mmCIF file of C-alpha atoms and ligand atoms in Angstrom:
data_model
loop_
_atom_site.group_PDB
_atom_site.id
_atom_site.type_symbol
_atom_site.label_atom_id
_atom_site.label_comp_id
_atom_site.label_asym_id
_atom_site.label_seq_id
_atom_site.Cartn_x
_atom_site.Cartn_y
_atom_site.Cartn_z
ATOM 1 C CA MET Z 1 17.822 4.269 15.174
ATOM 2 C CA ILE Z 2 14.164 3.418 15.822
ATOM 3 C CA ARG Z 3 12.008 6.002 17.673
ATOM 4 C CA CYS Z 4 8.549 5.787 19.276
ATOM 5 C CA VAL Z 5 6.021 8.069 17.399
ATOM 6 C CA SER Z 6 4.231 8.918 20.647
ATOM 7 C CA CYS Z 7 6.973 9.251 23.601
ATOM 8 C CA GLY Z 8 10.087 9.545 21.544
ATOM 9 C CA GLN Z 9 11.764 6.763 23.238
ATOM 10 C CA VAL Z 10 14.834 5.590 21.172
ATOM 11 C CA TYR Z 11 15.860 2.030 20.258
ATOM 12 C CA ASN Z 12 18.804 0.534 18.563
ATOM 13 C CA ASP Z 13 18.438 -0.452 14.901
ATOM 14 C CA ASN Z 14 19.343 -4.046 15.905
ATOM 15 C CA ASP Z 15 16.787 -4.369 18.837
ATOM 16 C CA ILE Z 16 13.939 -6.605 17.624
ATOM 17 C CA VAL Z 17 10.974 -4.523 18.904
ATOM 18 C CA TYR Z 18 7.617 -3.994 17.214
ATOM 19 C CA ARG Z 19 6.103 -1.700 19.919
ATOM 20 C CA CYS Z 20 7.423 0.954 22.300
ATOM 21 C CA GLU Z 21 7.194 0.120 26.083
ATOM 22 C CA CYS Z 22 4.481 2.901 26.143
ATOM 23 C CA GLY Z 23 2.369 0.830 23.824
ATOM 24 C CA SER Z 24 2.826 3.079 20.606
ATOM 25 C CA ILE Z 25 4.342 2.292 17.347
ATOM 26 C CA LEU Z 26 7.856 2.785 16.051
ATOM 27 C CA GLU Z 27 9.420 4.610 12.983
ATOM 28 C CA ALA Z 28 12.824 4.307 11.763
ATOM 29 C CA VAL Z 29 14.826 7.665 11.859
ATOM 30 C CA ILE Z 30 17.437 8.243 9.041
ATOM 31 C CA ASN Z 31 19.962 10.858 8.417
ATOM 32 C CA VAL Z 32 20.816 11.533 4.976
ATOM 33 C CA ASP Z 33 22.769 13.936 2.904
ATOM 34 C CA VAL Z 34 22.765 13.404 -0.818
ATOM 35 C CA LYS Z 35 22.038 15.339 -3.794
ATOM 36 C CA LYS Z 36 18.950 14.385 -5.893
ATOM 37 C CA GLU Z 37 20.843 14.318 -9.075
ATOM 38 C CA VAL Z 38 22.553 11.022 -8.006
ATOM 39 C CA PHE Z 39 19.281 9.120 -8.310
ATOM 40 C CA SER Z 40 18.790 9.515 -12.191
ATOM 41 C CA SER Z 41 22.022 7.852 -13.023
ATOM 42 C CA ARG Z 42 21.138 4.538 -11.334
ATOM 43 C CA LYS Z 43 19.146 1.516 -12.453
ATOM 44 C CA ASN Z 44 15.450 2.423 -12.194
ATOM 45 C CA THR Z 45 14.244 0.300 -9.083
ATOM 46 C CA MET Z 46 13.205 1.743 -5.749
ATOM 47 C CA TRP Z 47 16.750 0.946 -4.512
ATOM 48 C CA LYS Z 48 18.101 4.004 -6.454
ATOM 49 C CA TYR Z 49 17.094 5.894 -3.366
ATOM 50 C CA LYS Z 50 19.282 3.588 -1.200
ATOM 51 C CA GLU Z 51 20.713 6.404 0.969
ATOM 52 C CA PHE Z 52 17.190 6.904 2.395
ATOM 53 C CA ILE Z 53 16.799 3.111 3.159
ATOM 54 C CA PRO Z 54 18.377 2.089 6.479
ATOM 55 C CA VAL Z 55 19.730 -1.391 5.677
ATOM 56 C CA ASP Z 56 23.104 -2.956 4.584
ATOM 57 C CA GLU Z 57 23.304 -2.487 0.716
ATOM 58 C CA ASN Z 58 25.404 -5.607 0.484
ATOM 59 C CA LYS Z 59 22.529 -7.800 1.864
ATOM 60 C CA ILE Z 60 19.597 -6.387 -0.095
ATOM 61 C CA VAL Z 61 16.919 -8.920 -0.934
ATOM 62 C CA THR Z 62 15.359 -7.661 -4.155
ATOM 63 C CA LEU Z 63 13.276 -8.637 -7.142
ATOM 64 C CA GLN Z 64 13.786 -5.147 -8.590
ATOM 65 C CA GLU Z 65 10.594 -3.654 -7.107
ATOM 66 C CA GLY Z 66 9.470 -0.134 -7.445
ATOM 67 C CA ALA Z 67 9.751 2.179 -10.511
ATOM 68 C CA THR Z 68 6.180 1.343 -11.255
ATOM 69 C CA PRO Z 69 4.238 3.143 -14.151
ATOM 70 C CA PHE Z 70 2.941 6.603 -13.519
ATOM 71 C CA CYS Z 71 0.106 6.959 -15.947
ATOM 72 C CA LYS Z 72 -1.439 10.304 -17.103
ATOM 73 C CA CYS Z 73 -4.995 9.641 -17.134
ATOM 74 C CA ASP Z 74 -6.578 12.467 -19.269
ATOM 75 C CA LYS Z 75 -9.901 10.920 -20.110
ATOM 76 C CA LEU Z 76 -10.879 10.399 -16.477
ATOM 77 C CA GLY Z 77 -9.314 13.495 -15.422
ATOM 78 C CA LYS Z 78 -11.205 15.490 -17.943
ATOM 79 C CA GLU Z 79 -14.449 13.753 -16.949
ATOM 80 C CA LEU Z 80 -13.684 14.937 -13.554
ATOM 81 C CA GLY Z 81 -12.365 18.227 -14.182
ATOM 82 C CA ILE Z 82 -8.898 17.636 -12.515
ATOM 83 C CA ASN Z 83 -5.449 16.622 -13.709
ATOM 84 C CA LEU Z 84 -4.927 12.836 -12.962
ATOM 85 C CA HIS Z 85 -1.888 10.551 -12.566
ATOM 86 C CA VAL Z 86 -2.349 6.934 -11.601
ATOM 87 C CA LYS Z 87 0.600 5.249 -9.700
ATOM 88 C CA VAL Z 88 0.151 1.667 -10.824
ATOM 89 C CA GLU Z 89 1.549 -0.535 -7.864
ATOM 90 C CA GLY Z 90 0.084 -3.622 -9.308
ATOM 91 C CA SER Z 91 3.223 -3.668 -11.487
ATOM 92 C CA ASN Z 92 5.535 -4.613 -8.836
ATOM 93 C CA PRO Z 93 6.997 -8.395 -8.807
ATOM 94 C CA THR Z 94 4.112 -9.984 -7.020
ATOM 95 C CA GLY Z 95 1.524 -7.518 -8.188
ATOM 96 C CA SER Z 96 1.067 -5.135 -5.185
ATOM 97 C CA PHE Z 97 2.895 -2.338 -3.388
ATOM 98 C CA LYS Z 98 3.747 -4.781 -0.478
ATOM 99 C CA ASP Z 99 6.803 -5.716 -2.394
ATOM 100 C CA ARG Z 100 8.591 -2.553 -1.701
ATOM 101 C CA GLY Z 101 8.278 -3.044 2.054
ATOM 102 C CA MET Z 102 8.939 -6.662 1.856
ATOM 103 C CA SER Z 103 12.174 -6.006 -0.015
ATOM 104 C CA VAL Z 104 13.449 -4.035 2.916
ATOM 105 C CA GLY Z 105 11.931 -6.149 5.692
ATOM 106 C CA MET Z 106 13.378 -9.167 4.344
ATOM 107 C CA THR Z 107 16.751 -7.416 4.002
ATOM 108 C CA LYS Z 108 16.406 -6.592 7.725
ATOM 109 C CA ALA Z 109 15.595 -10.217 8.574
ATOM 110 C CA ILE Z 110 18.855 -11.265 6.917
ATOM 111 C CA MET Z 111 20.773 -8.728 8.606
ATOM 112 C CA LEU Z 112 19.376 -9.849 12.018
ATOM 113 C CA GLY Z 113 20.286 -13.415 11.245
ATOM 114 C CA VAL Z 114 16.803 -14.767 11.791
ATOM 115 C CA ASP Z 115 15.775 -18.094 10.130
ATOM 116 C CA ALA Z 116 11.912 -17.694 9.883
ATOM 117 C CA VAL Z 117 9.655 -14.761 8.973
ATOM 118 C CA GLY Z 118 5.862 -14.494 9.272
ATOM 119 C CA CYS Z 119 2.921 -12.249 8.818
ATOM 120 C CA ALA Z 120 -0.861 -12.278 9.247
ATOM 121 C CA SER Z 121 -2.484 -11.053 5.870
ATOM 122 C CA THR Z 122 -5.424 -10.250 3.977
ATOM 123 C CA GLY Z 123 -3.665 -11.620 1.070
ATOM 124 C CA ASN Z 124 -1.016 -9.492 -0.544
ATOM 125 C CA THR Z 125 1.362 -9.418 2.224
ATOM 126 C CA SER Z 126 1.492 -13.169 2.457
ATOM 127 C CA ALA Z 127 1.989 -13.311 -1.453
ATOM 128 C CA SER Z 128 4.922 -10.867 -1.145
ATOM 129 C CA LEU Z 129 6.322 -12.435 2.122
ATOM 130 C CA ALA Z 130 6.355 -15.852 0.581
ATOM 131 C CA ALA Z 131 8.080 -14.721 -2.660
ATOM 132 C CA TYR Z 132 10.786 -12.724 -0.804
ATOM 133 C CA ALA Z 133 11.347 -15.404 1.867
ATOM 134 C CA ALA Z 134 12.069 -17.736 -0.879
ATOM 135 C CA ARG Z 135 14.238 -15.076 -2.584
ATOM 136 C CA GLY Z 136 16.253 -14.750 0.699
ATOM 137 C CA GLY Z 137 16.238 -18.264 1.659
ATOM 138 C CA LEU Z 138 14.076 -18.062 4.896
ATOM 139 C CA LYS Z 139 11.187 -20.015 6.109
ATOM 140 C CA SER Z 140 7.981 -18.340 6.156
ATOM 141 C CA ILE Z 141 4.586 -18.722 7.884
ATOM 142 C CA VAL Z 142 1.401 -16.856 7.041
ATOM 143 C CA LEU Z 143 -1.943 -16.575 8.758
ATOM 144 C CA LEU Z 144 -4.904 -15.871 6.668
ATOM 145 C CA PRO Z 145 -8.497 -15.188 7.747
ATOM 146 C CA ALA Z 146 -10.362 -18.055 6.464
ATOM 147 C CA GLY Z 147 -12.625 -17.468 3.401
ATOM 148 C CA ASN Z 148 -11.661 -13.843 2.940
ATOM 149 C CA VAL Z 149 -8.579 -13.998 0.790
ATOM 150 C CA ALA Z 150 -8.723 -13.492 -2.947
ATOM 151 C CA LEU Z 151 -7.802 -16.381 -5.025
ATOM 152 C CA GLY Z 152 -4.794 -15.097 -6.781
ATOM 153 C CA LYS Z 153 -3.009 -14.089 -3.410
ATOM 154 C CA LEU Z 154 -3.617 -17.278 -1.933
ATOM 155 C CA ALA Z 155 -2.124 -19.078 -4.939
ATOM 156 C CA GLN Z 156 1.000 -17.076 -4.687
ATOM 157 C CA ALA Z 157 1.432 -17.607 -1.007
ATOM 158 C CA MET Z 158 1.091 -21.470 -1.504
ATOM 159 C CA PHE Z 159 3.014 -21.693 -4.557
ATOM 160 C CA HIS Z 160 6.175 -19.789 -3.285
ATOM 161 C CA GLY Z 161 6.402 -22.261 -0.380
ATOM 162 C CA ALA Z 162 5.117 -20.583 2.762
ATOM 163 C CA GLU Z 163 3.591 -22.408 5.585
ATOM 164 C CA VAL Z 164 -0.094 -21.215 5.139
ATOM 165 C CA LEU Z 165 -2.600 -21.327 7.980
ATOM 166 C CA SER Z 166 -6.065 -20.488 7.596
ATOM 167 C CA VAL Z 167 -7.559 -18.971 10.857
ATOM 168 C CA ASP Z 168 -11.119 -19.220 11.723
ATOM 169 C CA GLY Z 169 -11.398 -15.499 12.581
ATOM 170 C CA ASN Z 170 -10.773 -12.049 10.951
ATOM 171 C CA PHE Z 171 -7.532 -10.229 10.113
ATOM 172 C CA ASP Z 172 -7.218 -8.492 13.319
ATOM 173 C CA GLU Z 173 -7.450 -11.609 15.207
ATOM 174 C CA ALA Z 174 -4.873 -13.318 13.126
ATOM 175 C CA LEU Z 175 -2.426 -10.378 13.636
ATOM 176 C CA GLU Z 176 -2.813 -10.634 17.341
ATOM 177 C CA MET Z 177 -1.937 -14.417 17.241
ATOM 178 C CA ILE Z 178 1.091 -14.108 14.981
ATOM 179 C CA THR Z 179 2.429 -10.938 16.873
ATOM 180 C CA LYS Z 180 2.460 -13.073 20.107
ATOM 181 C CA LEU Z 181 4.407 -15.700 18.326
ATOM 182 C CA ALA Z 182 6.956 -13.131 17.228
ATOM 183 C CA ARG Z 183 7.277 -11.692 20.680
ATOM 184 C CA GLU Z 184 8.050 -15.002 21.767
ATOM 185 C CA LYS Z 185 10.745 -15.202 19.061
ATOM 186 C CA TYR Z 186 9.487 -18.026 17.107
ATOM 187 C CA LEU Z 187 9.720 -15.849 14.037
ATOM 188 C CA TYR Z 188 10.454 -12.153 12.754
ATOM 189 C CA LEU Z 189 7.345 -10.299 12.157
ATOM 190 C CA LEU Z 190 6.953 -8.780 8.722
ATOM 191 C CA ASN Z 191 3.532 -7.025 9.151
ATOM 192 C CA SER Z 192 3.657 -3.268 8.660
ATOM 193 C CA ILE Z 193 3.911 -2.754 12.582
ATOM 194 C CA ASN Z 194 7.645 -3.599 11.563
ATOM 195 C CA PRO Z 195 8.985 0.006 10.902
ATOM 196 C CA PHE Z 196 11.402 -1.313 8.135
ATOM 197 C CA ARG Z 197 8.459 -2.416 5.966
ATOM 198 C CA LEU Z 198 7.608 1.282 5.658
ATOM 199 C CA GLU Z 199 10.985 2.340 4.838
ATOM 200 C CA GLY Z 200 10.407 0.391 1.404
ATOM 201 C CA GLN Z 201 6.874 1.767 0.909
ATOM 202 C CA LYS Z 202 7.835 5.322 1.513
ATOM 203 C CA THR Z 203 9.595 5.181 -1.972
ATOM 204 C CA ILE Z 204 6.090 5.241 -3.589
ATOM 205 C CA GLY Z 205 6.337 8.888 -2.270
ATOM 206 C CA PHE Z 206 9.767 9.460 -3.597
ATOM 207 C CA GLU Z 207 8.845 8.184 -7.019
ATOM 208 C CA ILE Z 208 5.774 10.411 -7.238
ATOM 209 C CA LEU Z 209 7.734 13.553 -6.701
ATOM 210 C CA GLU Z 210 10.548 12.636 -8.980
ATOM 211 C CA ASP Z 211 7.926 11.396 -11.712
ATOM 212 C CA LEU Z 212 6.306 14.859 -11.416
ATOM 213 C CA GLY Z 213 9.773 16.610 -12.078
ATOM 214 C CA TRP Z 214 10.489 17.185 -8.521
ATOM 215 C CA GLN Z 215 7.025 18.903 -7.987
ATOM 216 C CA SER Z 216 4.363 17.892 -5.539
ATOM 217 C CA PRO Z 217 0.907 17.027 -6.580
ATOM 218 C CA ASP Z 218 -1.824 18.777 -4.722
ATOM 219 C CA ARG Z 219 -3.137 15.688 -3.327
ATOM 220 C CA ILE Z 220 -2.339 11.950 -3.257
ATOM 221 C CA ILE Z 221 -5.379 9.578 -2.761
ATOM 222 C CA LEU Z 222 -5.021 5.928 -1.682
ATOM 223 C CA PRO Z 223 -6.986 3.076 0.029
ATOM 224 C CA VAL Z 224 -6.340 2.671 3.744
ATOM 225 C CA GLY Z 225 -6.524 -0.731 5.487
ATOM 226 C CA ASN Z 226 -3.961 -1.230 8.173
ATOM 227 C CA ALA Z 227 -2.826 2.340 7.526
ATOM 228 C CA GLY Z 228 0.888 1.613 7.002
ATOM 229 C CA ASN Z 229 0.963 2.738 3.261
ATOM 230 C CA ILE Z 230 -0.384 6.147 3.927
ATOM 231 C CA SER Z 231 1.942 6.554 6.723
ATOM 232 C CA ALA Z 232 4.965 5.445 4.775
ATOM 233 C CA ILE Z 233 4.170 7.673 1.755
ATOM 234 C CA TRP Z 234 3.823 10.782 3.966
ATOM 235 C CA LYS Z 235 7.157 9.916 5.560
ATOM 236 C CA GLY Z 236 8.677 9.709 2.028
ATOM 237 C CA ILE Z 237 7.372 12.980 1.181
ATOM 238 C CA LYS Z 238 8.478 14.635 4.290
ATOM 239 C CA GLU Z 239 11.969 13.350 4.080
ATOM 240 C CA PHE Z 240 12.321 14.562 0.307
ATOM 241 C CA TYR Z 241 10.769 17.871 1.520
ATOM 242 C CA ASN Z 242 13.321 18.290 4.344
ATOM 243 C CA ALA Z 243 16.071 17.308 1.946
ATOM 244 C CA GLY Z 244 15.138 20.241 -0.087
ATOM 245 C CA TYR Z 245 14.123 18.419 -3.274
ATOM 246 C CA VAL Z 246 10.629 19.791 -3.386
ATOM 247 C CA GLU Z 247 8.972 22.951 -2.186
ATOM 248 C CA ASN Z 248 5.749 21.694 -1.472
ATOM 249 C CA LYS Z 249 3.846 18.846 0.144
ATOM 250 C CA PRO Z 250 0.486 16.997 -0.962
ATOM 251 C CA MET Z 251 -2.897 16.808 1.141
ATOM 252 C CA MET Z 252 -2.661 12.912 2.101
ATOM 253 C CA THR Z 253 -6.280 11.692 1.336
ATOM 254 C CA GLY Z 254 -7.077 8.173 2.834
ATOM 255 C CA ILE Z 255 -10.084 6.226 1.438
ATOM 256 C CA GLN Z 256 -11.776 3.611 3.431
ATOM 257 C CA ALA Z 257 -14.616 1.004 2.622
ATOM 258 C CA GLU Z 258 -17.815 2.043 4.552
ATOM 259 C CA GLY Z 259 -17.947 -1.183 6.603
ATOM 260 C CA SER Z 260 -14.456 -0.931 7.662
ATOM 261 C CA ALA Z 261 -13.563 2.776 8.360
ATOM 262 C CA PRO Z 262 -12.256 3.486 11.761
ATOM 263 C CA ILE Z 263 -9.732 6.127 10.357
ATOM 264 C CA THR Z 264 -12.439 8.101 8.681
ATOM 265 C CA HIS Z 265 -14.675 7.804 11.683
ATOM 266 C CA ALA Z 266 -11.822 9.327 13.708
ATOM 267 C CA PHE Z 267 -11.138 11.908 11.208
ATOM 268 C CA ARG Z 268 -14.670 13.221 11.171
ATOM 269 C CA LYS Z 269 -14.468 13.642 14.873
ATOM 270 C CA LYS Z 270 -11.056 15.361 14.654
ATOM 271 C CA SER Z 271 -9.860 12.635 17.046
ATOM 272 C CA LYS Z 272 -6.379 11.328 17.237
ATOM 273 C CA SER Z 273 -7.431 7.908 18.297
ATOM 274 C CA ILE Z 274 -9.669 5.384 16.702
ATOM 275 C CA THR Z 275 -12.432 2.978 17.839
ATOM 276 C CA PRO Z 276 -11.914 -0.247 16.231
ATOM 277 C CA VAL Z 277 -14.697 -1.835 14.072
ATOM 278 C CA GLU Z 278 -15.564 -5.263 15.466
ATOM 279 C CA ASN Z 279 -16.711 -6.966 12.407
ATOM 280 C CA PRO Z 280 -15.212 -5.332 9.333
ATOM 281 C CA GLU Z 281 -17.062 -5.992 6.077
ATOM 282 C CA THR Z 282 -16.207 -5.038 2.496
ATOM 283 C CA ILE Z 283 -15.697 -6.756 -0.773
ATOM 284 C CA ALA Z 284 -12.362 -5.055 -0.953
ATOM 285 C CA THR Z 285 -10.703 -7.730 1.050
ATOM 286 C CA ALA Z 286 -7.381 -6.045 1.141
ATOM 287 C CA ILE Z 287 -8.638 -3.386 3.414
ATOM 288 C CA ARG Z 288 -11.069 -5.293 5.408
ATOM 289 C CA ILE Z 289 -9.356 -4.196 8.750
ATOM 290 C CA GLY Z 290 -11.090 -3.002 11.957
ATOM 291 C CA ASP Z 291 -8.178 -2.214 14.065
ATOM 292 C CA PRO Z 292 -5.485 -0.597 12.021
ATOM 293 C CA VAL Z 293 -2.145 -0.827 13.559
ATOM 294 C CA SER Z 294 -0.739 2.362 12.021
ATOM 295 C CA TYR Z 295 -3.682 4.572 12.885
ATOM 296 C CA THR Z 296 -1.410 7.102 14.838
ATOM 297 C CA LYS Z 297 0.863 7.678 12.000
ATOM 298 C CA ALA Z 298 -2.002 7.815 9.328
ATOM 299 C CA LEU Z 299 -3.968 10.345 11.412
ATOM 300 C CA ASN Z 300 -0.916 12.328 11.856
ATOM 301 C CA ALA Z 301 -0.294 12.102 7.937
ATOM 302 C CA ILE Z 302 -3.946 13.300 7.445
ATOM 303 C CA TYR Z 303 -3.785 16.101 9.789
ATOM 304 C CA ASP Z 304 -0.289 17.465 9.181
ATOM 305 C CA SER Z 305 -0.922 17.559 5.617
ATOM 306 C CA ASN Z 306 -4.354 19.144 5.696
ATOM 307 C CA GLY Z 307 -5.676 15.878 4.169
ATOM 308 C CA TYR Z 308 -8.820 14.284 4.310
ATOM 309 C CA SER Z 309 -10.481 10.797 4.702
ATOM 310 C CA GLU Z 310 -13.683 9.607 3.282
ATOM 311 C CA THR Z 311 -15.493 6.178 2.839
ATOM 312 C CA VAL Z 312 -17.010 4.558 -0.201
ATOM 313 C CA SER Z 313 -19.599 1.875 -0.640
ATOM 314 C CA ASP Z 314 -18.852 -1.560 -2.124
ATOM 315 C CA ASP Z 315 -20.918 -0.554 -5.229
ATOM 316 C CA GLU Z 316 -18.884 2.735 -5.530
ATOM 317 C CA ILE Z 317 -15.686 0.639 -5.463
ATOM 318 C CA LEU Z 318 -16.842 -1.905 -8.208
ATOM 319 C CA ASN Z 319 -17.929 1.048 -10.343
ATOM 320 C CA ALA Z 320 -14.756 2.740 -9.970
ATOM 321 C CA GLN Z 321 -12.792 -0.545 -10.717
ATOM 322 C CA LYS Z 322 -14.690 -0.938 -13.900
ATOM 323 C CA LEU Z 323 -14.392 2.833 -14.698
ATOM 324 C CA LEU Z 324 -10.639 2.616 -14.627
ATOM 325 C CA ALA Z 325 -10.366 -0.430 -16.563
ATOM 326 C CA ARG Z 326 -12.546 0.715 -19.241
ATOM 327 C CA THR Z 327 -11.640 4.389 -19.684
ATOM 328 C CA GLU Z 328 -7.941 4.070 -19.106
ATOM 329 C CA GLY Z 329 -6.906 0.357 -19.359
ATOM 330 C CA ILE Z 330 -5.750 -0.002 -15.923
ATOM 331 C CA GLY Z 331 -6.723 -3.329 -14.189
ATOM 332 C CA VAL Z 332 -6.797 -3.101 -10.386
ATOM 333 C CA GLU Z 333 -8.187 -5.131 -7.499
ATOM 334 C CA PRO Z 334 -11.147 -3.917 -5.749
ATOM 335 C CA ALA Z 335 -9.256 -2.314 -2.671
ATOM 336 C CA SER Z 336 -7.134 -0.236 -5.099
ATOM 337 C CA ALA Z 337 -10.247 1.115 -6.811
ATOM 338 C CA ALA Z 338 -11.116 2.690 -3.420
ATOM 339 C CA SER Z 339 -8.979 5.482 -4.325
ATOM 340 C CA ILE Z 340 -10.769 6.147 -7.663
ATOM 341 C CA ALA Z 341 -14.230 5.916 -5.987
ATOM 342 C CA GLY Z 342 -13.002 8.303 -3.414
ATOM 343 C CA LEU Z 343 -11.648 10.763 -5.826
ATOM 344 C CA LYS Z 344 -15.141 10.676 -7.702
ATOM 345 C CA LYS Z 345 -17.061 11.202 -4.427
ATOM 346 C CA LEU Z 346 -14.672 14.127 -3.344
ATOM 347 C CA VAL Z 347 -14.938 15.766 -6.746
ATOM 348 C CA GLU Z 348 -18.765 15.549 -6.738
ATOM 349 C CA ASP Z 349 -19.068 16.989 -3.096
ATOM 350 C CA GLY Z 350 -16.733 19.746 -3.766
ATOM 351 C CA THR Z 351 -14.053 18.725 -1.302
ATOM 352 C CA ILE Z 352 -11.637 18.370 -4.203
ATOM 353 C CA GLU Z 353 -11.461 21.582 -6.402
ATOM 354 C CA LYS Z 354 -11.533 21.828 -10.152
ATOM 355 C CA GLY Z 355 -7.989 21.790 -11.640
ATOM 356 C CA GLU Z 356 -6.339 20.056 -8.748
ATOM 357 C CA ASN Z 357 -3.256 17.986 -9.525
ATOM 358 C CA ILE Z 358 -4.030 14.643 -8.124
ATOM 359 C CA VAL Z 359 -2.250 11.304 -7.815
ATOM 360 C CA CYS Z 360 -4.273 8.195 -7.131
ATOM 361 C CA VAL Z 361 -2.186 5.178 -5.891
ATOM 362 C CA VAL Z 362 -3.718 2.150 -7.134
ATOM 363 C CA THR Z 363 -2.184 -0.660 -4.847
ATOM 364 C CA GLY Z 364 -2.832 -4.113 -6.446
ATOM 365 C CA HIS Z 365 -3.308 -5.777 -9.717
ATOM 366 C CA LEU Z 366 -6.562 -6.970 -11.177
ATOM 367 C CA LEU Z 367 -5.650 -10.610 -11.420
ATOM 368 C CA LYS Z 368 -5.393 -10.726 -7.722
ATOM 369 C CA ASP Z 369 -9.008 -11.103 -7.404
ATOM 370 C CA PRO Z 370 -10.226 -12.920 -10.688
ATOM 371 C CA ASP Z 371 -13.467 -14.078 -9.027
ATOM 372 C CA THR Z 372 -14.622 -10.630 -8.308
ATOM 373 C CA ALA Z 373 -13.572 -9.548 -12.139
ATOM 374 C CA ILE Z 374 -15.399 -12.480 -13.524
ATOM 375 C CA LYS Z 375 -18.540 -11.816 -11.352
ATOM 376 C CA ALA Z 376 -18.720 -8.182 -12.618
ATOM 377 C CA SER Z 377 -18.328 -9.074 -16.265
ATOM 378 C CA LYS Z 378 -20.470 -10.439 -19.050
ATOM 379 C CA GLU Z 379 -19.891 -14.080 -19.795
ATOM 380 C CA PRO Z 380 -18.178 -14.872 -23.192
ATOM 381 C CA THR Z 381 -20.823 -15.340 -25.933
ATOM 382 C CA LYS Z 382 -20.761 -18.964 -27.116
ATOM 383 C CA ILE Z 383 -20.823 -19.349 -30.989
ATOM 384 C CA GLY Z 384 -19.774 -22.586 -33.100
ATOM 385 C CA ALA Z 385 -16.411 -22.795 -34.992
ATOM 386 C CA SER Z 386 -18.104 -21.125 -38.054
ATOM 387 C CA TYR Z 387 -17.263 -18.134 -39.880
ATOM 388 C CA ASP Z 388 -20.985 -17.399 -40.790
ATOM 389 C CA GLU Z 389 -22.024 -17.677 -37.375
ATOM 390 C CA LEU Z 390 -19.216 -15.146 -36.217
ATOM 391 C CA LYS Z 391 -20.217 -12.741 -39.017
ATOM 392 C CA ALA Z 392 -23.896 -12.830 -37.905
ATOM 393 C CA TYR Z 393 -22.954 -12.106 -34.541
ATOM 394 C CA ILE Z 394 -20.753 -9.153 -35.401
ATOM 395 C CA GLN Z 395 -23.451 -7.769 -37.680
ATOM 396 C CA LYS Z 396 -26.143 -7.860 -35.137
HETATM 397 C C1 PLP W 1 -2.356 -3.929 1.846
HETATM 398 C C2 PLP W 1 -3.211 -3.377 0.884
HETATM 399 C C3 PLP W 1 -3.956 -1.969 1.131
HETATM 400 C C4 PLP W 1 -3.871 -1.420 2.311
HETATM 401 O O1 PLP W 1 -2.684 -0.746 2.686
HETATM 402 P P1 PLP W 1 -2.359 -0.408 4.228
HETATM 403 O O2 PLP W 1 -1.015 -0.066 4.302
HETATM 404 O O3 PLP W 1 -2.808 -1.599 5.093
HETATM 405 O O4 PLP W 1 -3.397 0.652 4.521
HETATM 406 C C5 PLP W 1 -4.718 -1.521 0.038
HETATM 407 N N1 PLP W 1 -4.787 -2.166 -1.228
HETATM 408 C C6 PLP W 1 -4.150 -3.290 -1.490
HETATM 409 C C7 PLP W 1 -4.140 -3.949 -2.823
HETATM 410 C C8 PLP W 1 -3.321 -3.934 -0.471
HETATM 411 O O5 PLP W 1 -2.744 -5.085 -0.696
HETATM 412 ZN ZN1 ZN W 2 6.829 5.203 23.431
#
């Protein structure tokens, strides 16, 4: 069943609803009774946790998402005085964690018998939607904010055959437009307001707990844009905790870009509601969102877990992106680096204690945004096709 997170109103799994009548957002409620030992005998994708994912397992639309690398980062951890693991979501089929949610969302679309799906996107949702719609054999339409989508993401959305529309406006405006189209039943909406998307994304939380040998880290840090992912991971953690698989839960720590930080602003006031940011700005286009749909769930996740929220500047993001790439070999897009930038800031101001066990979720691959990577790098040095010239250069 589907339930309103604010008033508790219940809806049927097959109702196509995106919001409760009270205006708040919905979540899927599941009922599971399974021993954790069954998971290890299965093929290693996020679908090994299928009992926790409320769709028909005979209709799954999958590109074998999930089971992403969980890298221990001793050099960076030592520098910061903590124990650090990085969950590398850029290793999903289209290069971001959005694939987990899209696999479940597209499966739901097939179960409902719709013929078209759509989303508004800062880039990665559209890349994922286009690929999974192709896989599921559905038409897809995506709205992108003109001029603010990284090149790799745009290439993916177009190449997988989505109908791509560039909106002269920001993400929040594009989302409002496509939501209206969905409410009038022209398409099935696969933005993260769709509760089934989060049922896929919560498997990041499942994997972290299993990766750590059925232990909880002290803290999970991740970038926050539309706030679906932090909500989803917390839901997954709570489900495994309630199932008795682990004895503790992590502090959920959401990082936002300074120019686009309604959740952090609310957190600082200990508020349960947000004031939307009118013209969100940041180089991290994936989190350039002023009016996050899942703010209620995200703030609940932060408060209920005794977590935290902080902002980072674009410079801090770019420095962290480079730091992670050069000390650990992990290449991520700018938004993803917000988690590392936030980690650094919170260690420096003492919010994070020495010796904490920390997992940073890095959400998308470096190649999603090649322009930013090239701009931040030294250009290749030009030499002739001559060994002497090469040797002279190396000896310099
Ligand atoms: C979508 C996205 C985010 C933000 O996730 P939300 O669920 O919107 O908070 C962060 N990083 C990347 C790379 C993304 O694609
Ligand atoms: Zn309600």
